Coordinates of N, CA, C and O in Angstrom, one line a residue:
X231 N -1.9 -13.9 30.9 CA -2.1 -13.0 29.8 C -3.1 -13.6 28.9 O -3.1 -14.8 28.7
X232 N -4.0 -12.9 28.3 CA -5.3 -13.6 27.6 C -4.7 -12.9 26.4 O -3.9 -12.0 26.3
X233 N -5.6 -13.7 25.5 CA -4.9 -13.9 23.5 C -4.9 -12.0 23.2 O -4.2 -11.4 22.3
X234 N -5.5 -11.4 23.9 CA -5.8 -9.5 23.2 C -4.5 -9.2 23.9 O -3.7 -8.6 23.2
X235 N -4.0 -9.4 25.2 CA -2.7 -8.8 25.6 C -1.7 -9.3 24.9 O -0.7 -8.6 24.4
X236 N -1.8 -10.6 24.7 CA -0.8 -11.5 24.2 C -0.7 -10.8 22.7 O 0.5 -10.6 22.4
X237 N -1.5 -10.5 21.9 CA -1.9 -10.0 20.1 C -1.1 -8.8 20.7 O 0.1 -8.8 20.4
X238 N -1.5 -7.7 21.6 CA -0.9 -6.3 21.7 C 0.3 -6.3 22.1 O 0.9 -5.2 22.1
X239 N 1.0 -7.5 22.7 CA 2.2 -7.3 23.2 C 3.2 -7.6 21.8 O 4.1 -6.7 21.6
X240 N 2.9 -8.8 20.8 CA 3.2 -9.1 19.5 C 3.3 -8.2 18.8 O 4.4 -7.8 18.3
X241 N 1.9 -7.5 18.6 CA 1.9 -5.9 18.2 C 3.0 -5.0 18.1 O 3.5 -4.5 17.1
X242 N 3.3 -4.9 19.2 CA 4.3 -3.9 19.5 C 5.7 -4.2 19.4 O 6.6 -3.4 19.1
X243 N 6.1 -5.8 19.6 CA 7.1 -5.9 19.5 C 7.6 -6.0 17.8 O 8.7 -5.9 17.2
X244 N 6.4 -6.3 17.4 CA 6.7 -6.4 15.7 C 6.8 -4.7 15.2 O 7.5 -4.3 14.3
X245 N 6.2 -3.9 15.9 CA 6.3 -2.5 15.2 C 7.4 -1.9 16.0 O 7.7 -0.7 15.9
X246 N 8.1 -2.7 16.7 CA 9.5 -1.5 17.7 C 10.4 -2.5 16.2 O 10.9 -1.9 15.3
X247 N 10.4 -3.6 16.1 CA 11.8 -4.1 15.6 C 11.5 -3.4 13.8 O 12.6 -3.3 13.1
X248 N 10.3 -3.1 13.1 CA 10.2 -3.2 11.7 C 10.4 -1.2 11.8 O 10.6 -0.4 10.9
X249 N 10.4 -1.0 12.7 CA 10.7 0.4 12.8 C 12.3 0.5 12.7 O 12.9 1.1 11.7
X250 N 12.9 -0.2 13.6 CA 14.3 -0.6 13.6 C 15.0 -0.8 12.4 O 16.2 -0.5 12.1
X251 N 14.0 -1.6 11.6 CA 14.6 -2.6 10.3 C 14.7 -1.1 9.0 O 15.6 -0.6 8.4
X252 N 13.6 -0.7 9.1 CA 12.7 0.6 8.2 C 14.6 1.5 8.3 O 15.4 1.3 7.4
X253 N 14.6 2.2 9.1 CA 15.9 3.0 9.8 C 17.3 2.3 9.1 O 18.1 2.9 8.4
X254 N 17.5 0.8 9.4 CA 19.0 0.5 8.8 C 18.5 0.4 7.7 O 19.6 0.3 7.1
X255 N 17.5 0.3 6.6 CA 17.2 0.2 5.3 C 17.6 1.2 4.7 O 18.3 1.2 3.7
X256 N 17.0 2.7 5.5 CA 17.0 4.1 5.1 C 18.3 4.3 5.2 O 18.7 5.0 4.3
X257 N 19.2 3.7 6.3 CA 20.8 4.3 6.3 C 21.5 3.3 5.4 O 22.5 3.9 4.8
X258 N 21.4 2.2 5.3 CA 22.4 1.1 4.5 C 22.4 1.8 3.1 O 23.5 2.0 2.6
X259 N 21.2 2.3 2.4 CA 20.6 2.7 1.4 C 20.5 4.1 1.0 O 19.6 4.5 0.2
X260 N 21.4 4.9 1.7 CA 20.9 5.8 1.7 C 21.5 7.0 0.3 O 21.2 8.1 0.1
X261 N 22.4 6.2 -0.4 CA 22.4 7.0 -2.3 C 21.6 6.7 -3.0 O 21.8 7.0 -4.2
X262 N 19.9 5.6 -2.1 CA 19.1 5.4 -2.9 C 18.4 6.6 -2.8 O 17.3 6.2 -2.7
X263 N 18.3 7.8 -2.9 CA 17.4 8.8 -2.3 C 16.1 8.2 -1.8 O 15.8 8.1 -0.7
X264 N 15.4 7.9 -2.8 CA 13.9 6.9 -2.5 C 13.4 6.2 -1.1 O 12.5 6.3 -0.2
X265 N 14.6 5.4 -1.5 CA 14.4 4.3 -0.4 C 15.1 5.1 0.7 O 14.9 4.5 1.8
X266 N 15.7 6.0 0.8 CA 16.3 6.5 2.2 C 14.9 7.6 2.7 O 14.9 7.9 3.9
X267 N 13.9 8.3 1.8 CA 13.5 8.7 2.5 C 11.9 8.2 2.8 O 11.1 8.5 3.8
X268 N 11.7 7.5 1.8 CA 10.6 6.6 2.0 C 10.5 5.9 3.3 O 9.6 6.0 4.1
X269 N 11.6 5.0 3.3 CA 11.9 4.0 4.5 C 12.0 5.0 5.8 O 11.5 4.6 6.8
X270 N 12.6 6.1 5.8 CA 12.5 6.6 7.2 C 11.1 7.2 7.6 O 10.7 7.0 8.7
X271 N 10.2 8.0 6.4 CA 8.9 8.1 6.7 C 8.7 6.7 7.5 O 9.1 6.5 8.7
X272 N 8.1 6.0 6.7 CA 7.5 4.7 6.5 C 8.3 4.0 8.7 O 7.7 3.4 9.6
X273 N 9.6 4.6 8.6 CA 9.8 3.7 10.6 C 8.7 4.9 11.5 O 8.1 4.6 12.5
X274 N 8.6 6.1 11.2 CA 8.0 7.2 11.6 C 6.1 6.4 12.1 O 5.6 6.3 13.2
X275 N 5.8 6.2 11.2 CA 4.8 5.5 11.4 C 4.6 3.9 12.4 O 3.7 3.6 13.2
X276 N 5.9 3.3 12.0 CA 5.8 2.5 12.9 C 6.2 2.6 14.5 O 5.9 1.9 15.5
X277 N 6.8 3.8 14.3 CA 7.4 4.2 16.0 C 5.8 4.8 16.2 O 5.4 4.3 17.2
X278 N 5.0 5.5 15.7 CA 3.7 6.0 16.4 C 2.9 4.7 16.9 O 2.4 4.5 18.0
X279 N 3.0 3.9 15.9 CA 2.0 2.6 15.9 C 2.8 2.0 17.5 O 2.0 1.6 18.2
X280 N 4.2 2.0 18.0 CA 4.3 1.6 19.0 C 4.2 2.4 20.3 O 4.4 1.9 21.4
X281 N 3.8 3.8 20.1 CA 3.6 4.2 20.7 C 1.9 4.4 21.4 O 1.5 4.6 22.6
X282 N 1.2 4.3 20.4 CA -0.1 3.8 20.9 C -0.7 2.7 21.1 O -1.9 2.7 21.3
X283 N 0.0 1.6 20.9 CA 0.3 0.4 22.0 C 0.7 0.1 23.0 O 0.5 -0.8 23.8
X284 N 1.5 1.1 23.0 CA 2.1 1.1 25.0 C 1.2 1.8 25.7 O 0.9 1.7 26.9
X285 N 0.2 3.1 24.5 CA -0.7 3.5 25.7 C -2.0 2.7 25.8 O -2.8 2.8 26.7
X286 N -2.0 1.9 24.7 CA -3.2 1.1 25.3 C -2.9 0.1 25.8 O -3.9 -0.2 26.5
X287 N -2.3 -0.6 25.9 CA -1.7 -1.9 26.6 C -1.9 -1.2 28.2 O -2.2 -1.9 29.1
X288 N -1.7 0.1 28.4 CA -2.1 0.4 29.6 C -3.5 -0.2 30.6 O -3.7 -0.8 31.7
X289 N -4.3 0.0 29.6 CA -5.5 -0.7 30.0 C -5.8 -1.9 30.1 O -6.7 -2.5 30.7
X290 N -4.7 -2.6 29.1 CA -5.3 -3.9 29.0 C -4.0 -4.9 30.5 O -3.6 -6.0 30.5
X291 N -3.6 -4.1 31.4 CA -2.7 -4.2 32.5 C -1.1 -4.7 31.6 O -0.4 -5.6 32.1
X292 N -0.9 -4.1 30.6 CA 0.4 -4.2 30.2 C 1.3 -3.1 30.4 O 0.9 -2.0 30.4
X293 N 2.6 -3.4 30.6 CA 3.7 -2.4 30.8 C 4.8 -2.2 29.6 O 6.0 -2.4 29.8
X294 N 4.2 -1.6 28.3 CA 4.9 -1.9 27.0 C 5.9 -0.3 27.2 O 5.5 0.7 27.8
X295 N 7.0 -0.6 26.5 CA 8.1 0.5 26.7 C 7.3 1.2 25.2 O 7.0 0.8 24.1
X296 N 7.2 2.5 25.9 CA 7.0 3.6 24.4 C 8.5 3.2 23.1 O 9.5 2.4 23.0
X297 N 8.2 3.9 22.6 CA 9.2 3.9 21.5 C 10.7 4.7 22.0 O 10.8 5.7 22.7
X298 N 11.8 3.8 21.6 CA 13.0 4.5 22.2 C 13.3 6.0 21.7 O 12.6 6.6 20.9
X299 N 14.8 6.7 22.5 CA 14.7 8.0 21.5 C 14.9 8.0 20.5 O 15.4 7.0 20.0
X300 N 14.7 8.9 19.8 CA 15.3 8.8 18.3 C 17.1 9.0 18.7 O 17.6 9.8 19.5
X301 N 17.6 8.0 17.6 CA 19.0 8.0 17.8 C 19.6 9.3 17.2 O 19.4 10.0 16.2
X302 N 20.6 9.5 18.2 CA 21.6 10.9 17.6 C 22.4 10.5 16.9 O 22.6 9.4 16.6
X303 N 23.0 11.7 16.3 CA 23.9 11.5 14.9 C 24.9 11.5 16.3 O 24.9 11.8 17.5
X304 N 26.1 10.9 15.2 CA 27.4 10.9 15.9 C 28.1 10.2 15.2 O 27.8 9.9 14.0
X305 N 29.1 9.6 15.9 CA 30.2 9.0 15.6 C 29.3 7.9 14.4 O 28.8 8.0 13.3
X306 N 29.3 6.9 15.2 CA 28.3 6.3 14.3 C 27.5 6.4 13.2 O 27.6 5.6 12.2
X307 N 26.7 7.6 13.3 CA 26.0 7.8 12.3 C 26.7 8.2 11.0 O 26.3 8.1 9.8
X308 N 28.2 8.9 11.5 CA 29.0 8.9 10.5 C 29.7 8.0 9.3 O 29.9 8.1 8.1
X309 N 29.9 6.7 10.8 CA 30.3 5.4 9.8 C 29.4 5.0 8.9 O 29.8 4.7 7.7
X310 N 28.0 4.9 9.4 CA 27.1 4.3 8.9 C 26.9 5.0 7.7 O 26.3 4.3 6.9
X311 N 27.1 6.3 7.2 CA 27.0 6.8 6.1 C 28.1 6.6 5.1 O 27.8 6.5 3.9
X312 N 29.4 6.7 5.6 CA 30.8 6.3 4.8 C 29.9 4.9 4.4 O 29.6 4.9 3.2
X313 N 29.5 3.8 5.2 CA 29.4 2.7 4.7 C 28.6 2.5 3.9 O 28.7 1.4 3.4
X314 N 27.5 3.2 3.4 CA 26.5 3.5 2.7 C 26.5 3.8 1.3 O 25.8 3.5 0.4
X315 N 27.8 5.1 1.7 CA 28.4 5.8 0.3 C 28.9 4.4 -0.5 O 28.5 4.2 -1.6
X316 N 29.7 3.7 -0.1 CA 30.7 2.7 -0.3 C 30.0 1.9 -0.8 O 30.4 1.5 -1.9
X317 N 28.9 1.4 -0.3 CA 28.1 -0.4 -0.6 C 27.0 0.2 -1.8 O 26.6 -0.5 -2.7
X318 N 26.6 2.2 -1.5 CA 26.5 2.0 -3.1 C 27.0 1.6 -4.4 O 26.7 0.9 -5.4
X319 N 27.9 2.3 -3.9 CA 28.6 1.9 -5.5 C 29.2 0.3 -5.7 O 30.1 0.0 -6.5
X320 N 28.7 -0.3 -5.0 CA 29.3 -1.9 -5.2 C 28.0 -2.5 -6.3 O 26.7 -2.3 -6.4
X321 N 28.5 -3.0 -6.7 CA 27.5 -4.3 -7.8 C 26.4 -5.1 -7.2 O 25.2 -5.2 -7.7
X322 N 26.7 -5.6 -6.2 CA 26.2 -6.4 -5.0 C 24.8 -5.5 -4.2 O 23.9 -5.9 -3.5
X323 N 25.0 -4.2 -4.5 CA 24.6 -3.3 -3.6 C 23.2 -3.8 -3.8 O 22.7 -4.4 -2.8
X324 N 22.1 -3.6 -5.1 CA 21.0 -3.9 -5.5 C 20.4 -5.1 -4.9 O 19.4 -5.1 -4.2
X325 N 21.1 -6.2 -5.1 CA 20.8 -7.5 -4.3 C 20.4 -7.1 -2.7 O 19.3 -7.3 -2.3
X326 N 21.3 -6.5 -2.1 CA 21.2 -6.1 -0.5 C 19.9 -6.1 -0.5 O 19.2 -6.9 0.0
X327 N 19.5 -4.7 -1.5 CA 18.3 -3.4 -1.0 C 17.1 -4.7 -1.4 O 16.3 -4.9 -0.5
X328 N 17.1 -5.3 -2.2 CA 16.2 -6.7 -2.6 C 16.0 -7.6 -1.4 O 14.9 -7.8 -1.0
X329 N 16.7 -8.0 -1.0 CA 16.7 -8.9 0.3 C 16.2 -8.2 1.9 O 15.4 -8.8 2.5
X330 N 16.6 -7.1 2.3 CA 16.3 -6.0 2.5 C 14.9 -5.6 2.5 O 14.4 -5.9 3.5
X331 N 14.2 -5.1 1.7 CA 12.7 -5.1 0.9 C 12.2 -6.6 1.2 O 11.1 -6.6 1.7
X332 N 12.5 -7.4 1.2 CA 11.6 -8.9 1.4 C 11.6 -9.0 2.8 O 10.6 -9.6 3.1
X333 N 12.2 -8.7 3.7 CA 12.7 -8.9 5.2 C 11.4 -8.0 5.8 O 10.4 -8.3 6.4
X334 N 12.0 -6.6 5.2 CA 10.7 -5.8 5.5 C 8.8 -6.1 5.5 O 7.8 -6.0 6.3
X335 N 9.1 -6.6 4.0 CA 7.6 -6.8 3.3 C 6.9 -8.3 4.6 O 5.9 -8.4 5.2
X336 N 8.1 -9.1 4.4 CA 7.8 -9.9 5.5 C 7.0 -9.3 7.2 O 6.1 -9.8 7.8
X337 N 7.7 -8.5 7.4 CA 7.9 -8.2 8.9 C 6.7 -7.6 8.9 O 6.0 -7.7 9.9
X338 N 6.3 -6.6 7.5 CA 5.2 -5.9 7.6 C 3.5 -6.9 7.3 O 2.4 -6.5 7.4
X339 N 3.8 -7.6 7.1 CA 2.9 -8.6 7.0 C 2.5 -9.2 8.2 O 1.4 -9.0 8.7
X340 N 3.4 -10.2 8.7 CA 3.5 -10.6 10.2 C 2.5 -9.2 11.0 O 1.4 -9.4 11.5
X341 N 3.1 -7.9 11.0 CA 2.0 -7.2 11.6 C 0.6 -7.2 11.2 O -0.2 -7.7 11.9
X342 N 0.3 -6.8 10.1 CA -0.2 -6.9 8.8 C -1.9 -7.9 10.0 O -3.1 -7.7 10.4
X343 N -1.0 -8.9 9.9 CA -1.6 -9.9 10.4 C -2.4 -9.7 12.0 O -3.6 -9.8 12.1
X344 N -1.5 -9.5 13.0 CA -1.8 -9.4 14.1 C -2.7 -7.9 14.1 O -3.5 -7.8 15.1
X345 N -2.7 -6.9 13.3 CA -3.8 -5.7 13.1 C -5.1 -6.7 13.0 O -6.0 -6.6 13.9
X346 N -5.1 -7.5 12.0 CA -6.3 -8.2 11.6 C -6.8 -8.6 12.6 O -7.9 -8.2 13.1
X347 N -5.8 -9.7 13.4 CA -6.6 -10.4 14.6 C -6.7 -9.9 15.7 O -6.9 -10.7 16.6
X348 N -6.5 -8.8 15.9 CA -6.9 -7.7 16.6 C -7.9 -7.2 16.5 O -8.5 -7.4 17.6
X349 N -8.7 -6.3 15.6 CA -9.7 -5.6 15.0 C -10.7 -7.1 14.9 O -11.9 -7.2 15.3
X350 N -9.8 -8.5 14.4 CA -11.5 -9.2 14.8 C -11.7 -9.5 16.2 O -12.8 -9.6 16.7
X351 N -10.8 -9.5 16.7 CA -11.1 -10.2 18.6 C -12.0 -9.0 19.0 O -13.0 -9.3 19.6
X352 N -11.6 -7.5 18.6 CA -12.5 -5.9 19.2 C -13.6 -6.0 18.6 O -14.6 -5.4 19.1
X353 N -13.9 -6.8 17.3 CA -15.1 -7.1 16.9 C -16.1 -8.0 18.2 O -16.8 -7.7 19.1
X354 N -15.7 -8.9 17.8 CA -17.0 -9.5 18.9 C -16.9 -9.4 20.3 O -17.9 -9.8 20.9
X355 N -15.7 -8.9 20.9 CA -16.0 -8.1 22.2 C -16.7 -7.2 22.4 O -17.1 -7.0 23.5
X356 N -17.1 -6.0 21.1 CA -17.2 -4.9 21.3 C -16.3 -3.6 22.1 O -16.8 -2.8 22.9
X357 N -14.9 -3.7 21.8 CA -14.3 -2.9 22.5 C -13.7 -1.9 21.2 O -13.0 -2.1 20.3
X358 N -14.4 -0.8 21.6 CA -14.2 0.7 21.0 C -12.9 0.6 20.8 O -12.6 0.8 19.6
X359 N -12.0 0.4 21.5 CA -10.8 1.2 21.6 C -9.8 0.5 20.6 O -9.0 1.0 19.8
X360 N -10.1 -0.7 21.0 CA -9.4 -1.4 20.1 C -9.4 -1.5 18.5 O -8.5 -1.6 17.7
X361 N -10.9 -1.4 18.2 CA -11.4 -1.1 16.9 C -10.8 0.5 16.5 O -10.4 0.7 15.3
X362 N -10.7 1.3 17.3 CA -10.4 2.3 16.8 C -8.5 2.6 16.7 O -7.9 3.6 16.2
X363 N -7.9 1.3 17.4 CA -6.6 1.7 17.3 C -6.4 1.1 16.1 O -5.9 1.8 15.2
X364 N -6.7 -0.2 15.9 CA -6.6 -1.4 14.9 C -6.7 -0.4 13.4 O -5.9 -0.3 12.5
X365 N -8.1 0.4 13.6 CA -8.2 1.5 12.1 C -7.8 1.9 12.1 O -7.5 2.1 10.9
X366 N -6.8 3.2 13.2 CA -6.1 3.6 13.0 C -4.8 3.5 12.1 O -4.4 4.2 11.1
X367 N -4.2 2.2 12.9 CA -2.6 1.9 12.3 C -3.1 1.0 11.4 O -2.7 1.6 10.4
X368 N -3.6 0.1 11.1 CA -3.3 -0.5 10.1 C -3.2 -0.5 8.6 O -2.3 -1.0 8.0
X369 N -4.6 0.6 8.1 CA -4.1 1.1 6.9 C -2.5 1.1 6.3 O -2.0 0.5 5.4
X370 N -2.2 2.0 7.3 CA -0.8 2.2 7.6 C 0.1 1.0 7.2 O 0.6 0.8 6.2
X371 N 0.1 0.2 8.2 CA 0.6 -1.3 8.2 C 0.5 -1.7 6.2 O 1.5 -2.1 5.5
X372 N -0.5 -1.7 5.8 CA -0.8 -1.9 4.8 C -0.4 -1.2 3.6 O -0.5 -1.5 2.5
X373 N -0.1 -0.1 4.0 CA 1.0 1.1 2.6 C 2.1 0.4 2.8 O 2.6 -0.2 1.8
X374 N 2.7 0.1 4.3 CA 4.5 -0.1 4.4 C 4.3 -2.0 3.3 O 5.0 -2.0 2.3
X375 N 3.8 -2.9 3.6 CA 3.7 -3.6 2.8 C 3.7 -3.6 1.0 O 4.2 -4.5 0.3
X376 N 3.0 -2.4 0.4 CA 2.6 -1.8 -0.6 C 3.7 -1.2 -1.0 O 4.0 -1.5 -2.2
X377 N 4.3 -0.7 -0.5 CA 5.5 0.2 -0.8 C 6.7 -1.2 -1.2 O 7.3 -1.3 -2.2
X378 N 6.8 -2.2 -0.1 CA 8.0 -3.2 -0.4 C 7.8 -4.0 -1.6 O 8.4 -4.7 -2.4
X379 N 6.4 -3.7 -1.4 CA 6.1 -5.0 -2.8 C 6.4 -4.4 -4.1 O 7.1 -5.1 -4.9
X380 N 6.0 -3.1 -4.4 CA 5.7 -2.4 -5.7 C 7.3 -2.2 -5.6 O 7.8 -2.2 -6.8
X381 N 8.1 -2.2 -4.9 CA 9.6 -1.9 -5.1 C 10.5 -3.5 -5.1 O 11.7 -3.6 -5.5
X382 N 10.0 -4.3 -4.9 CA 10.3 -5.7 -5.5 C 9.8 -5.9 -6.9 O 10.6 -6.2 -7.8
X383 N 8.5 -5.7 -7.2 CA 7.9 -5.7 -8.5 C 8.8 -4.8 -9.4 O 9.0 -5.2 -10.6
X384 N 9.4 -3.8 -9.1 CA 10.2 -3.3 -10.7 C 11.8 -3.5 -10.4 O 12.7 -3.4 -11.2
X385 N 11.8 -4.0 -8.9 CA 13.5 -4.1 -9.4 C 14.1 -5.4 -9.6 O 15.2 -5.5 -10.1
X386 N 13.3 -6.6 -9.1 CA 13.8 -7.8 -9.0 C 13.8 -8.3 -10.6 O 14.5 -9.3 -10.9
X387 N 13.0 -7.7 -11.9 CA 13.7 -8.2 -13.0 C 15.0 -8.0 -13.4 O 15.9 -8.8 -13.9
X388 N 15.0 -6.3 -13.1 CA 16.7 -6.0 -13.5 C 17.9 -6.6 -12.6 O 19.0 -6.3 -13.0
X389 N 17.8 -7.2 -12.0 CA 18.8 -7.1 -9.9 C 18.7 -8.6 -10.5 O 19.8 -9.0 -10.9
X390 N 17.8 -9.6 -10.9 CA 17.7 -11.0 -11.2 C 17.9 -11.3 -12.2 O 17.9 -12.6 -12.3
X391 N 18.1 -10.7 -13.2 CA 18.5 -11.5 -14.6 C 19.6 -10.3 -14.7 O 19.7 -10.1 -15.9
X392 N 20.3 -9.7 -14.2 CA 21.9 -9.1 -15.2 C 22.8 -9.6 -14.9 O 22.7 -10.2 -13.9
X393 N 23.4 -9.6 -15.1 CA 25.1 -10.5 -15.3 C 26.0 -9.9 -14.2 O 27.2 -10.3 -14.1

C-alpha cells in the first residue's frame, strides 16, 4: 500500500469513528438542544466525507466499507435518552460535554491533518480527483473543529472555575 492509500485508508477510518463520536455526543447531550443538534448535523458530514472515500479508494485498489446504516430507534435508543434526560440534570453533566468537545476537537484535527497531507501529496502528483475530494471535505473538516473549539472557548470558564 503506498503513503496516498495508506492517508485514504486513515482518512476514512478517522471520519467512520468522529462520525460515531459526533452521534453519542448528540445523544449523551441531548437537553443540550445545541449540541444535540449541531453534533448530529456536524456526524452527517462526516458519514458523506466517508462515503466518498470508499468511492475513491475504489481507484486507488482499496476496499473501504461505505458508511454503516443509520442506526434505528429502538430499545436502545430509548435508554440512551432516559440516560441523557438523567446525566442532564447532574452537576457533573457540563464536565462530560467539555471532555467530550476536546475528544472531538482532537479527532477532528487528526483528520484535519490527513485532509492536508492529502491535498499536498494530489498536489505534486497532479491528481484531479484527489484535489477535488480533499476541497471538497475539508472545509468541512475545518467547521467541525471550529464548532468544538468556539464551544470550549465559552464554556470552560464557567464548567472550570464553579464550585
Amino acid at each position: 500500500m503506498n503513503g496516498i492509500a495508506h492517508t485514504l485508508r486513515a482518512l476514512h477510518d478517522g471520519e467512520r469513528a468522529l462520525e460515531r463520536d459526533l452521534r453519542a455526543t448528540a445523544e449523551r447531550h441531548r437537553t443540550d438542544h445545541e449540541v444535540h443538534h449541531v453534533a448530529s448535523d456536524l456526524a452527517r458530514w462526516s458519514r458523506r466525507h466517508s462515503a466518498l472515500l470508499a468511492e475513491t479508494g475504489r481507484h486507488y485498489g482499496l476496499d473501504l466499507d461505505g458508511p454503516k446504516d443509520d442506526p434505528s430507534p429502538g430499545a436502545l435508543a430509548a435508554l440512551r435518552e432516559k440516560a441523557a434526560d438523567a446525566l442532564g440534570r447532574r452537576p457533573g453533566a457540563g464536565l462530560l460535554l467539555l471532555q467530550d468537545l476536546c475528544d472531538l476537537h482532537l479527532a477532528a484535527s487528526r483528520n484535519s491533518l490527513h485532509w492536508e497531507m492529502l491535498a499536498q501529496a494530489a498536489q505534486v502528483t497532479r491528481d484531479e480527483r484527489l484535489l477535488d475530494l480533499a476541497g471538497d471535505c475539508h472545509p468541512r473538516t475545518l467547521r467541525q473543529m471550529r464548532w468544538t473549539n468556539t464551544l470550549i472557548e465559552e464554556l470552560s470558564p464557567q464548567l472550570l472555575t464553579s464550585a
